[in-house]
Coordinates of N, CA and C and ligand atoms in Angstrom, one line a residue:
X1 N 23.1 -58.3 -4.0 CA 22.3 -57.3 -3.3 C 22.9 -55.9 -3.5
X2 N 22.0 -54.9 -3.8 CA 22.4 -53.6 -4.1 C 23.0 -52.9 -2.9
X3 N 24.0 -52.0 -3.2 CA 24.6 -51.2 -2.1 C 23.6 -50.2 -1.6
X4 N 23.7 -49.9 -0.3 CA 22.7 -48.9 0.3 C 23.5 -47.7 0.7
X5 N 23.1 -46.5 0.3 CA 23.7 -45.2 0.6 C 23.4 -44.9 2.1
X6 N 24.5 -44.7 2.9 CA 24.4 -44.5 4.3 C 23.6 -43.3 4.6
X7 N 23.9 -42.2 3.8 CA 23.2 -41.0 4.2 C 21.7 -41.1 4.0
X8 N 21.3 -41.9 3.0 CA 19.8 -42.1 2.9 C 19.3 -42.8 4.1
X9 N 20.1 -43.7 4.6 CA 19.6 -44.5 5.8 C 19.5 -43.6 7.0
X10 N 20.5 -42.6 7.2 CA 20.6 -41.8 8.3 C 19.4 -40.8 8.3
X11 N 18.9 -40.4 7.1 CA 17.8 -39.4 7.1 C 16.7 -40.0 6.2
X12 N 15.9 -40.9 6.7 CA 14.9 -41.4 5.8 C 13.9 -40.3 5.3
X13 N 13.5 -40.5 4.0 CA 12.5 -39.5 3.5 C 11.2 -39.5 4.2
X14 N 10.7 -38.4 4.6 CA 9.4 -38.3 5.2 C 8.3 -38.4 4.1
X15 N 7.1 -38.4 4.6 CA 6.0 -38.5 3.6 C 6.1 -37.3 2.7
X16 N 5.9 -37.6 1.4 CA 5.9 -36.5 0.4 C 7.4 -36.2 0.0
X17 N 8.3 -36.9 0.5 CA 9.7 -36.8 0.1 C 10.5 -35.7 0.8
X18 N 9.9 -35.0 1.8 CA 10.6 -33.9 2.5 C 11.3 -34.5 3.7
X19 N 12.6 -34.2 3.8 CA 13.4 -34.8 4.9 C 13.4 -33.8 6.1
X20 N 13.8 -34.4 7.2 CA 13.8 -33.7 8.5 C 14.7 -32.5 8.4
X21 N 15.9 -32.6 7.7 CA 16.8 -31.5 7.6 C 16.1 -30.3 6.8
X22 N 15.3 -30.7 5.8 CA 14.6 -29.6 5.1 C 13.7 -28.9 6.0
X23 N 13.0 -29.6 6.9 CA 12.1 -29.0 7.8 C 12.9 -28.0 8.7
X24 N 14.1 -28.4 9.2 CA 14.9 -27.6 10.0 C 15.3 -26.3 9.3
X25 N 15.6 -26.5 8.0 CA 16.0 -25.3 7.2 C 14.9 -24.3 7.0
X26 N 13.7 -24.9 6.7 CA 12.5 -24.1 6.5 C 12.2 -23.3 7.8
X27 N 12.3 -24.1 8.9 CA 12.0 -23.5 10.2 C 12.9 -22.4 10.5
X28 N 14.2 -22.5 10.2 CA 15.2 -21.5 10.5 C 14.9 -20.3 9.6
X29 N 14.5 -20.5 8.4 CA 14.2 -19.4 7.5 C 13.0 -18.6 8.0
X30 N 12.0 -19.4 8.4 CA 10.7 -18.7 8.9 C 11.0 -17.9 10.1
X31 N 11.9 -18.5 11.1 CA 12.2 -17.8 12.3 C 12.9 -16.5 11.9
X32 N 13.8 -16.6 10.9 CA 14.6 -15.4 10.5 C 13.6 -14.3 10.0
X33 N 12.6 -14.8 9.3 CA 11.6 -13.8 8.7 C 10.8 -13.1 9.8
X34 N 10.4 -13.9 10.9 CA 9.7 -13.3 12.0 C 10.6 -12.3 12.7
X35 N 11.9 -12.7 12.9 CA 12.8 -11.8 13.5 C 12.9 -10.5 12.8
X36 N 13.0 -10.6 11.4 CA 13.2 -9.4 10.6 C 11.9 -8.5 10.8
X37 N 10.8 -9.1 10.8 CA 9.5 -8.3 10.9 C 9.5 -7.7 12.3
X38 N 9.8 -8.5 13.3 CA 9.8 -8.0 14.7 C 10.8 -6.8 14.8
X39 N 11.9 -6.9 14.1 CA 12.9 -5.8 14.2 C 12.4 -4.6 13.5
X40 N 11.8 -4.8 12.3 CA 11.4 -3.7 11.4 C 10.2 -2.9 12.0
X41 N 9.3 -3.7 12.7 CA 8.1 -3.0 13.1 C 8.3 -1.8 14.0
X42 N 9.1 -1.9 15.0 CA 9.3 -0.8 15.9 C 9.9 0.4 15.1
X43 N 10.8 0.1 14.1 CA 11.4 1.2 13.3 C 10.3 1.9 12.5
X44 N 9.5 1.1 11.8 CA 8.4 1.6 10.9 C 7.4 2.4 11.8
X45 N 7.1 1.8 13.0 CA 6.1 2.4 13.9 C 6.6 3.7 14.4
X46 N 7.9 3.8 14.6 CA 8.5 5.0 15.1 C 8.3 6.1 14.1
X47 N 8.3 5.8 12.8 CA 8.2 6.8 11.7 C 6.8 7.3 11.6
X48 N 5.8 6.5 12.1 CA 4.4 7.0 12.0 C 4.2 8.1 12.9
X49 N 3.4 9.1 12.5 CA 3.0 10.2 13.5 C 2.2 9.6 14.6
X50 N 2.4 10.1 15.8 CA 1.5 9.7 16.9 C 0.1 10.3 16.8
X51 N -0.8 9.8 17.6 CA -2.2 10.2 17.5 C -2.3 11.7 17.8
X52 N -1.6 12.2 18.7 CA -1.7 13.7 19.0 C -1.2 14.5 17.9
X53 N -0.1 14.0 17.2 CA 0.4 14.8 16.0 C -0.6 14.7 14.9
X54 N -1.2 13.5 14.7 CA -2.3 13.4 13.6 C -3.4 14.3 13.9
X55 N -3.8 14.4 15.2 CA -4.9 15.3 15.6 C -4.6 16.7 15.2
X56 N -3.4 17.1 15.4 CA -3.0 18.5 15.0 C -2.9 18.7 13.5
X57 N -2.6 17.5 12.8 CA -2.4 17.6 11.4 C -3.7 17.8 10.6
X58 N -4.8 17.3 11.2 CA -6.1 17.4 10.6 C -7.1 18.0 11.6
X59 N -8.0 18.9 11.0 CA -9.1 19.3 11.8 C -10.4 19.2 11.1
X60 N -11.5 18.9 11.8 CA -12.8 18.8 11.1 C -13.6 20.1 11.6
X61 N -14.1 20.7 10.6 CA -14.9 22.0 10.9 C -16.3 21.8 10.4
X62 N -17.2 22.2 11.3 CA -18.6 22.2 10.9 C -18.9 23.5 10.3
X63 N -19.2 23.5 9.0 CA -19.4 24.8 8.3 C -20.9 25.1 8.1
X64 N -21.7 24.3 8.7 CA -23.2 24.4 8.6 C -23.7 25.8 9.0
X65 N -23.2 26.3 10.1 CA -23.7 27.6 10.6 C -23.2 28.8 9.8
X66 N -22.3 28.7 8.9 CA -21.8 29.8 8.2 C -22.7 30.2 7.0
X67 N -23.3 31.3 7.1 CA -24.3 31.7 6.1 C -23.6 32.3 4.9
X68 N -24.3 32.3 3.7 CA -23.8 32.9 2.5 C -23.3 34.3 2.8
X69 N -22.1 34.7 2.4 CA -21.6 36.0 2.6 C -20.8 36.2 3.9
X70 N -20.8 35.1 4.7 CA -20.1 35.1 6.0 C -18.8 34.3 5.8
X71 N -17.9 34.6 6.8 CA -16.6 33.8 6.8 C -16.3 33.6 8.3
X72 N -15.5 32.5 8.5 CA -14.9 32.3 9.9 C -13.4 32.2 9.7
X73 N -12.8 32.4 10.9 CA -11.4 32.2 11.0 C -11.1 31.1 12.0
X74 N -10.3 30.1 11.6 CA -10.0 29.0 12.6 C -8.5 28.8 12.5
X75 N -8.0 27.9 13.3 CA -6.6 27.6 13.3 C -6.3 26.2 12.9
X76 N -5.3 26.0 12.1 CA -4.8 24.7 11.7 C -3.3 24.7 11.6
X77 N -2.7 23.8 12.2 CA -1.2 23.7 12.3 C -0.6 25.1 12.6
X78 N -1.2 25.7 13.6 CA -0.8 27.0 14.1 C -0.9 28.2 13.1
X79 N -1.7 28.0 12.1 CA -1.9 29.0 11.1 C -3.3 29.4 11.0
X80 N -3.7 30.6 10.7 CA -5.1 31.0 10.5 C -5.6 30.4 9.2
X81 N -6.9 30.0 9.3 CA -7.5 29.5 8.1 C -8.8 30.3 7.9
X82 N -9.1 30.7 6.7 CA -10.4 31.4 6.4 C -11.3 30.4 5.7
X83 N -12.5 30.3 6.2 CA -13.5 29.5 5.5 C -14.7 30.5 5.2
X84 N -14.9 30.6 3.9 CA -15.9 31.6 3.5 C -17.0 31.0 2.6
X85 N -18.2 31.3 2.9 CA -19.4 30.9 2.1 C -19.7 32.0 1.1
X86 N -19.3 31.8 -0.1 CA -19.5 32.8 -1.1 C -20.9 33.0 -1.5
X87 N -21.4 34.2 -1.7 CA -22.7 34.4 -2.3 C -22.7 34.1 -3.8
X88 N -23.8 33.9 -4.4 CA -23.8 33.8 -5.9 C -23.2 35.0 -6.6
X89 N -23.4 36.2 -6.0 CA -22.8 37.4 -6.6 C -21.3 37.4 -6.5
X90 N -20.7 36.9 -5.4 CA -19.3 36.8 -5.2 C -18.7 35.8 -6.1
X91 N -19.4 34.7 -6.3 CA -18.9 33.6 -7.2 C -18.9 34.2 -8.7
X92 N -20.0 34.9 -9.0 CA -20.1 35.5 -10.4 C -19.0 36.5 -10.6
X93 N -18.7 37.3 -9.6 CA -17.6 38.3 -9.7 C -16.3 37.6 -9.9
X94 N -16.0 36.5 -9.2 CA -14.8 35.8 -9.4 C -14.7 35.2 -10.8
X95 N -15.8 34.6 -11.2 CA -15.8 34.0 -12.5 C -15.7 34.9 -13.7
X96 N -16.1 36.2 -13.4 CA -16.1 37.2 -14.5 C -14.7 37.7 -14.8
X97 N -13.7 37.4 -14.0 CA -12.4 37.9 -14.2 C -11.6 37.2 -15.2
X98 N -10.9 37.9 -16.1 CA -10.1 37.3 -17.1 C -8.8 36.8 -16.4
X99 N -8.7 35.5 -16.3 CA -7.5 35.0 -15.5 C -6.2 35.3 -16.1
X100 N -6.2 35.6 -17.4 CA -4.9 36.1 -18.1 C -4.4 37.4 -17.5
X101 N -5.3 38.1 -16.9 CA -4.9 39.4 -16.3 C -4.4 39.3 -14.9
X102 N -4.4 38.1 -14.4 CA -4.1 37.9 -12.9 C -2.6 37.6 -12.8
X103 N -2.1 38.1 -11.6 CA -0.6 37.9 -11.3 C -0.4 36.4 -11.0
X104 N -1.4 35.7 -10.4 CA -1.3 34.3 -10.1 C -2.6 33.7 -10.7
X105 N -2.5 33.3 -12.0 CA -3.8 33.0 -12.7 C -4.4 31.7 -12.2
X106 N -5.6 31.8 -11.6 CA -6.3 30.6 -11.2 C -7.8 30.9 -11.3
X107 N -8.6 29.9 -11.7 CA -10.0 30.1 -11.7 C -10.6 29.8 -10.3
X108 N -11.8 30.3 -10.1 CA -12.5 29.9 -8.8 C -12.7 28.4 -8.7
X109 N -13.0 27.8 -9.9 CA -13.1 26.3 -9.9 C -11.8 25.6 -9.4
X110 N -10.7 26.2 -9.8 CA -9.4 25.5 -9.4 C -9.1 25.7 -7.9
X111 N -9.9 26.6 -7.3 CA -9.6 27.0 -5.9 C -10.7 26.4 -5.0
X112 N -11.7 25.7 -5.6 CA -12.8 25.2 -4.8 C -13.0 23.8 -5.2
X113 N -13.9 23.1 -4.5 CA -14.2 21.7 -4.8 C -15.5 21.6 -5.6
X114 N -15.6 20.6 -6.5 CA -16.8 20.4 -7.3 C -17.9 20.1 -6.4
X115 N -19.1 20.7 -6.6 CA -20.3 20.5 -5.8 C -20.3 21.4 -4.6
X116 N -19.1 22.1 -4.4 CA -19.0 23.0 -3.2 C -18.4 24.3 -3.6
X117 N -18.8 24.8 -4.8 CA -18.1 26.0 -5.3 C -18.2 27.2 -4.5
X118 N -19.2 27.2 -3.6 CA -19.4 28.4 -2.7 C -18.5 28.4 -1.5
X119 N -17.8 27.3 -1.3 CA -16.9 27.3 -0.1 C -15.4 27.6 -0.5
X120 N -15.0 28.7 -0.1 CA -13.6 29.1 -0.4 C -12.8 29.0 0.9
X121 N -11.9 28.1 0.9 CA -11.1 27.7 2.1 C -9.6 28.0 1.8
X122 N -9.0 28.9 2.5 CA -7.6 29.4 2.3 C -6.9 29.6 3.6
X123 N -5.6 29.6 3.5 CA -4.8 30.1 4.6 C -5.1 31.6 4.8
X124 N -5.1 32.0 6.1 CA -5.3 33.4 6.3 C -3.9 34.1 6.5
X125 N -3.0 33.8 5.6 CA -1.6 34.3 5.7 C -1.3 35.0 4.3
X126 N -1.0 36.3 4.4 CA -0.7 37.1 3.2 C 0.6 36.5 2.6
X127 N 0.6 36.4 1.3 CA 1.7 35.8 0.6 C 2.9 36.8 0.4
X128 N 2.7 38.0 0.9 CA 3.8 39.0 0.9 C 4.8 38.7 2.0
X129 N 4.4 39.1 3.2 CA 5.3 38.8 4.3 C 4.6 38.2 5.5
X130 N 3.5 37.6 5.3 CA 2.9 36.7 6.3 C 1.9 37.4 7.3
X131 N 1.5 38.6 7.1 CA 0.5 39.2 7.9 C -0.9 38.4 7.7
X132 N -1.8 38.6 8.7 CA -3.1 38.0 8.6 C -4.0 39.1 7.9
X133 N -4.5 38.8 6.7 CA -5.4 39.8 6.1 C -6.7 40.0 6.8
X134 N -7.3 41.1 6.6 CA -8.7 41.4 7.1 C -9.7 41.0 6.1
X135 N -10.9 40.8 6.6 CA -12.1 40.5 5.7 C -12.8 39.3 6.1
X136 N -12.3 38.4 7.0 CA -13.0 37.2 7.4 C -14.0 37.6 8.5
X137 N -13.7 38.5 9.4 CA -14.6 38.8 10.5 C -15.6 39.9 10.1
X138 N -16.8 39.9 10.7 CA -17.8 40.8 10.5 C -17.3 42.3 10.6
X139 N -17.6 43.1 9.6 CA -17.2 44.5 9.6 C -15.8 44.8 9.2
X140 N -15.0 43.8 9.0 CA -13.6 44.1 8.6 C -13.6 44.5 7.1
X141 N -12.6 45.4 6.7 CA -12.5 45.8 5.3 C -12.1 44.6 4.4
X142 N -12.7 44.5 3.3 CA -12.5 43.4 2.4 C -11.6 43.8 1.2
X143 N -11.2 45.1 1.2 CA -10.3 45.5 0.1 C -11.1 45.9 -1.1
X144 N -10.4 46.4 -2.1 CA -11.1 46.9 -3.4 C -11.8 45.8 -4.2
X145 N -11.5 44.6 -3.9 CA -12.0 43.5 -4.8 C -13.0 42.6 -4.0
X146 N -13.3 43.0 -2.8 CA -14.4 42.3 -2.1 C -14.0 41.0 -1.4
X147 N -12.7 40.8 -1.3 CA -12.2 39.5 -0.7 C -11.6 39.8 0.6
X148 N -10.3 40.0 0.6 CA -9.5 40.2 1.8 C -8.5 41.4 1.5
X149 N -8.2 42.0 2.6 CA -7.3 43.2 2.5 C -6.2 43.0 3.6
X150 N -4.9 43.1 3.1 CA -3.8 43.0 4.1 C -3.3 44.4 4.4
X151 N -3.5 44.8 5.7 CA -3.2 46.2 6.0 C -1.7 46.4 6.2
X152 N -0.9 45.4 6.2 CA 0.5 45.6 6.5 C 1.2 46.4 5.3
X153 N 0.9 46.0 4.1 CA 1.5 46.8 3.0 C 0.5 47.0 1.9
X154 N -0.8 46.7 2.2 CA -1.8 47.1 1.2 C -2.0 46.1 0.1
X155 N -2.1 44.8 0.4 CA -2.5 43.8 -0.7 C -4.0 43.6 -0.7
X156 N -4.5 43.6 -1.9 CA -6.0 43.4 -2.0 C -6.2 42.0 -2.7
X157 N -7.1 41.2 -2.1 CA -7.4 39.9 -2.7 C -8.9 39.9 -3.1
X158 N -9.2 39.2 -4.1 CA -10.6 39.2 -4.6 C -11.5 38.1 -4.0
X159 N -12.7 37.9 -4.5 CA -13.6 37.0 -3.8 C -13.2 35.6 -4.0
X160 N -12.2 35.3 -4.8 CA -11.6 33.9 -4.8 C -10.3 33.9 -4.1
X161 N -10.0 35.0 -3.3 CA -8.8 35.2 -2.5 C -7.5 35.2 -3.5
X162 N -7.7 35.8 -4.7 CA -6.6 35.9 -5.6 C -6.0 37.3 -5.4
X163 N -4.7 37.4 -5.5 CA -4.1 38.7 -5.4 C -4.4 39.6 -6.6
X164 N -4.9 40.8 -6.3 CA -5.3 41.7 -7.4 C -4.5 43.0 -7.4
X165 N -4.0 43.4 -6.2 CA -3.4 44.7 -6.1 C -2.5 44.7 -4.9
X166 N -1.3 45.3 -5.0 CA -0.4 45.4 -3.8 C 0.8 44.4 -4.0
X167 N 1.6 44.3 -3.0 CA 2.9 43.6 -3.2 C 2.9 42.1 -3.1
X168 N 1.8 41.5 -2.6 CA 1.8 40.0 -2.5 C 1.9 39.3 -3.8
X169 N 2.8 38.3 -3.9 CA 3.1 37.7 -5.2 C 2.1 36.6 -5.6
X170 N 1.4 36.0 -4.6 CA 0.6 34.9 -5.0 C -0.8 35.0 -4.3
X171 N -1.7 34.2 -4.8 CA -3.1 34.1 -4.1 C -2.9 33.5 -2.7
X172 N -3.9 33.8 -1.9 CA -3.9 33.1 -0.6 C -3.9 31.6 -0.9
X173 N -3.1 30.8 -0.1 CA -2.9 29.4 -0.4 C -4.2 28.6 0.0
X174 N -4.6 27.7 -0.9 CA -5.6 26.7 -0.6 C -5.0 25.5 0.0
X175 N -5.4 25.1 1.3 CA -4.8 24.0 1.9 C -5.4 22.7 1.4
X176 N -4.8 21.5 1.7 CA -5.5 20.2 1.4 C -6.7 20.1 2.3
X177 N -7.9 19.8 1.7 CA -9.1 19.6 2.5 C -10.0 18.7 1.7
X178 N -11.0 18.2 2.4 CA -12.1 17.4 1.7 C -13.4 17.6 2.5
X179 N -14.5 17.5 1.8 CA -15.8 17.5 2.5 C -16.1 16.1 2.9
X180 N -16.3 15.9 4.2 CA -16.6 14.5 4.7 C -18.1 14.4 4.9
X181 N -18.8 15.5 4.8 CA -20.3 15.5 4.6 C -20.7 16.8 4.0
X182 N -21.9 17.1 3.8 CA -22.3 18.3 3.2 C -21.9 19.5 4.0
X183 N -21.8 19.4 5.3 CA -21.5 20.5 6.2 C -20.3 20.3 7.0
X184 N -19.5 19.3 6.7 CA -18.3 19.1 7.5 C -17.1 19.0 6.6
X185 N -16.0 19.7 7.0 CA -14.8 19.8 6.1 C -13.7 19.3 7.0
X186 N -12.9 18.4 6.4 CA -11.6 17.9 7.0 C -10.5 18.6 6.4
X187 N -9.7 19.4 7.1 CA -8.6 20.2 6.6 C -7.3 19.4 7.0
X188 N -6.5 19.2 6.1 CA -5.2 18.5 6.3 C -5.1 17.2 5.7
Ligands
LIG201 FE1 0.5 41.5 3.4 FE2 2.8 42.8 3.1 S1 2.4 41.2 4.5 S2 1.0 43.2 2.1

């Protein structure tokens, strides 16, 4: 009669050849996995911005009422934002400029979105020392190039809000934004 291995007797193979000890090991590993996820989730969740922070990070603006030639000023992340509906003449003036002659060379196309070339959206913060330029509100001076004028030290921006004259080193900054409909813009 063949000798019987005692350990085989103590743990008979279950169906499919998996033993009880294997189940225990798998169970322990799975519990460890759940534990790790349960531990990590609060950490990861803590790193996500809260709903009120997200609300501040993005704003939706209805640009429908802004007529060609008009601009509005709004606030985003505690900074002024200019949203301007350029007329065909203002777009043509911006496109007629030799970008090689610019201090901060950029085309109007690079500063606007495809299909929405008339919408110029920039921070309303002069790139010299941070004053708020004039030109977004009705009747304000737009400077020598028809865009914005910073009265603090005399920087002139053109109809693409590019710096053309004065001490500012760069064009008015274009923030992250997208059109979420034909007349609604999400900034941030
Ligand atoms: Fe605008 Fe100096 S802050 S020109």
